[in-house]
Amino acid sequence: MPSDSGLASQERTIVNKVTVRFAGDSGDGMQLIGNLFATEAAWMGNDLATFPDYPAEIRAPIGTLNGVSGFQLQIGASDVYTPGDNPDVLVAMNPAALKVGLKGLKDGGIVLLNTSSLTERNLQKAGLTKEDLDRIKSSYRLYEVEITKLTQLAVNDLGLTPAQAERCKNFFALGLISWMFNRKIEPTIDWIKKKFAKNPAIMEANEKTLVAGYRYGENAEIFSAFPLYDIPRARMNPGLYTNLTGNQAIAYGLVAAAKQAGLELFLGSYPITPASEILHELAKLKHLNVVTFQAEDEIAGICSAIGASFAGMIAATSTSGPGLSLKQEALGLALMLEIPLVIVDVQRGGPSTGLPTKTEQSDLMQAIYGRHGEAPVVVLAAKNSADCFHMAYEAVRIATKYMIPVIVLSDSYLANGSEPFRIPSPNELPEIKVQLRTDPNGFYPYLRDPKTLARPWAIPGTPGLEHRIGGLEKDSLTGCVSYDADNHEKMVLTRQEKIARVQQDIPDVEVLGSPDSEVALVGWGSTFGAIAQSVDELNRSGIPVAQVHLSYLNPLPGNLGEVLKRFKKVIVPEINLGQLSRILRATYLIETIPFNRVLGVPIRAQEIVEFVHQVFEGVVA
Amino acid sequence: MNSNDSTECTLPLNPVVPFLRTERMPHIWCPGCGIGTTVNCFARAVMDCGIPLDELAIVSGIGCTGRVAGYLKLDSFHTTHGRAIPFATGLKLSNPKLHVVVYSGDGDLAGIGGNHFIHAARRNLDLTVILVNNFTYAMTGGQATPTAPKESIETTAPYGVFEEPFNLPHLAASSGAVYVARWTAYHVVQTKKAILEALQKKGFSFVEILAPCPTIYLRRNRLGGAVEELKYYKEHCVIQNGADTKDVGIDLRHQDKVTIGKFLDIEKKEYYDAYQEHYAGLLKGGKQAVAGA
Ligand code: SF4
């Protein structure tokens, strides 16, 4: 088994952070080795953030630019907020991956190229010439390795078909990269052993290839002068960590909340990219009494969840933008019924089918305002993959306490990206106290708790509590159908007031960075990491800025107006055309400076830094 | 075709090439996927039926099969998930001269679009609906569709599917379709013929084509590759033209026999004709389109 191979760690060049991008065809297994490399780094105590970037098609055309599947991750010895702006290292399995992957690579960065793939046809498909390759050689540190051929050599005594042998080549690349950055390959070997337990030949082939890649780094002539890197362990809170994607974290957050509430969890959902994994993940958890229902469409998904909530389950539905649009009518019903419901919207590039696998923050308005009638709901947003757990949990807490629907916004970037998640113990999590009404004395379906305005959660089948709920306007006490004008106005105002009162139950915003500066960067959702990193960099370069991050979008935190008014300039970076910016202007009558990109990828910290410079220089006002 | 391709390729041109947007190639389908085979059958049917290409439109929904519309050199409309039939309905009613084909998958047409499917059949609107059935939502990662055979493993059914699958020919026939057939990607000659007949049929015609999805469905269920699946069709399919559709439900690998064939071919008043007749007294100037035109 490869070890440090006698190299004392002082002979390694210590780096604080490194960003690696794996790129290949969608069938090349780049997502897999990216995730395994992340696990190796997590195992060695690094902080990390990942960003899988792949085509919408299951197997996009081989060798083409559109078919390139990428996986980028940043690992570090200190806080890692994002998967990195500009990779230090590119692993390119073919010319198309090289061409796509070079975009953004740091000047002088390391390129590991699979030269077995440099056929005339592949070069042509990627639109690369021999001269381009020469140019790449002079601008980057190019390592040309015949990965496919070396893989075949490594496994040639195992009796695999050439196609089977070739399929192991991603592990060669992983072995080599693990060697470069001194990451231990044990976790990967463990994974291979488990994964291919039923197929010993493939298990052995993958393991051999991985080790061959590692050894190749140790022994090959071209790497003799390679400065071996090391990334020390990061200081993180002690505890048990696991690597979770945002979608997994949502699933576990819902389970944890249901457990805490002492009720069972129901998820009614319909397949949609990039939210489907929430349903997949929960479908596996039957042993935790999770009920999953794959509905025939989006509408049936939410309607079944409303039914489950009526019956006293912690009910949720998960979707993406197009699905949220379809669910909006039923969401209005859930509000009218005043029952707890969690709707998870994993946002993607829109409108319509749009960019199903790409990220965007363009559903904020649809989440807050997207229904007919006066239909306010609570809206929360997760700031990173691990936070998806906490926001899903928080959504259940608020929904059950106030008897209202709560929307949780995530996005494609958080859903697929992963990071170390510290598994909390149940007593660290906020209390979720659910009281299903059983006492018929003085029961009125719409008699409210004076503080939260919540009505009692009385489930069908409880003796003496027979009642009807429905979509028609209801009498403010009995819940009977009422067309009375004054009653309608009272109910509209009450529903609004209920949402407003959630404000008493959510934390004030904190001001991070330089709180006394004149400029604040205000964001929500997945831009948190990029904004935090840019604020860090700006402050270190002598430009004082503050960061304000919003996890609660409706209602907004109670102190937000006062906080924002302290700043001369409020910059709002978003992956949309300025949706939060507009809300802040309308709510607090302040000037905002929107910074908007809609490229289907996360905003990079560097872009924000440059924008802030422009603001300081007066180029943008 | 660009000049590079023609110098490389000395074989005679594939006869369906004129129907394809070759500039969009390579297509997105995986090697061994059955969808491409059905497109070949479709193109040949179009060739044989002699409908001028500018009188033919194709509408598809979302998913791997939904991408068909993008590769055919026809007026085509790639719509939202499950709604191909209502879009096609509007198209047909506005321009009744058009031959309108709906081409999509099992998840799209029978899952989220199921309601539209039965209502279009009930109305007997003149549409040709081609449904490629590969038993999974392939593009979103392999969830169970309403046709998934029992016990098959899907991402939303990690412990196996336990729900009853749809008998789609029976659904179509009992909802009001006038032409109903089921073939497979192995039975290419019959598939082509069925599409041809469906194109020529007035009224709601429905062709279900069983097709392998090697990447998602077959792999997850350890059923081998596309060739094994085609062999399965070859060995287990029984052609029974005119079979009562209530007896043709399938549950692959659970039930040994897969009934295929032309099940229904009847005459019934078509929706647009019925409309014209019903409102004859009100419509001035004889026949006219229902909307627009
Ligand atoms: S995923 Fe399945 S259905 Fe989709 S293109 Fe590949 S083989 Fe065909």
Short mmCIF file of C-alpha atoms and ligand atoms in Angstrom, two decimals, chain A residues 57-59, chain B residues 27-36 63-65 134 136-139 211-217, ligand 1:
data_model
loop_
_atom_site.label_atom_id
_atom_site.label_comp_id
_atom_site.label_asym_id
_atom_site.label_seq_id
_atom_site.Cartn_x
_atom_site.Cartn_y
_atom_site.Cartn_z
CA GLU A 57 -28.32 14.36 -20.63
CA ILE A 58 -27.51 11.03 -19.03
CA ARG A 59 -24.80 10.35 -21.54
CA HIS B 27 -27.36 12.87 -30.64
CA ILE B 28 -27.61 12.54 -26.87
CA TRP B 29 -28.83 8.96 -26.73
CA CYS B 30 -26.61 6.31 -25.24
CA PRO B 31 -25.18 3.47 -27.30
CA GLY B 32 -27.81 0.75 -27.46
CA CYS B 33 -30.70 3.03 -26.52
CA GLY B 34 -33.92 1.98 -28.26
CA ILE B 35 -35.15 5.49 -28.92
CA GLY B 36 -32.94 5.93 -31.99
CA GLY B 63 -37.14 13.22 -21.14
CA CYS B 64 -34.84 11.16 -23.33
CA THR B 65 -37.65 10.44 -25.80
CA ASN B 134 -38.54 1.95 -21.39
CA THR B 136 -38.13 4.40 -16.26
CA TYR B 137 -37.67 8.14 -16.03
CA ALA B 138 -34.25 7.84 -17.60
CA MET B 139 -33.15 11.43 -17.92
CA ALA B 211 -37.45 -0.14 -25.97
CA PRO B 212 -34.25 -0.85 -24.07
CA CYS B 213 -32.65 1.77 -21.83
CA PRO B 214 -29.31 0.08 -21.21
CA THR B 215 -27.78 2.89 -19.21
CA ILE B 216 -30.40 3.30 -16.54
CA TYR B 217 -33.10 0.66 -16.48
S1 SF4 C 1 -30.60 7.04 -20.45
FE1 SF4 C 1 -31.71 5.31 -21.28
S2 SF4 C 1 -33.42 6.21 -22.42
FE2 SF4 C 1 -31.95 7.83 -22.02
S3 SF4 C 1 -30.69 7.89 -23.85
FE3 SF4 C 1 -29.63 6.56 -22.37
S4 SF4 C 1 -30.37 4.52 -22.87
FE4 SF4 C 1 -31.76 5.94 -23.85
#
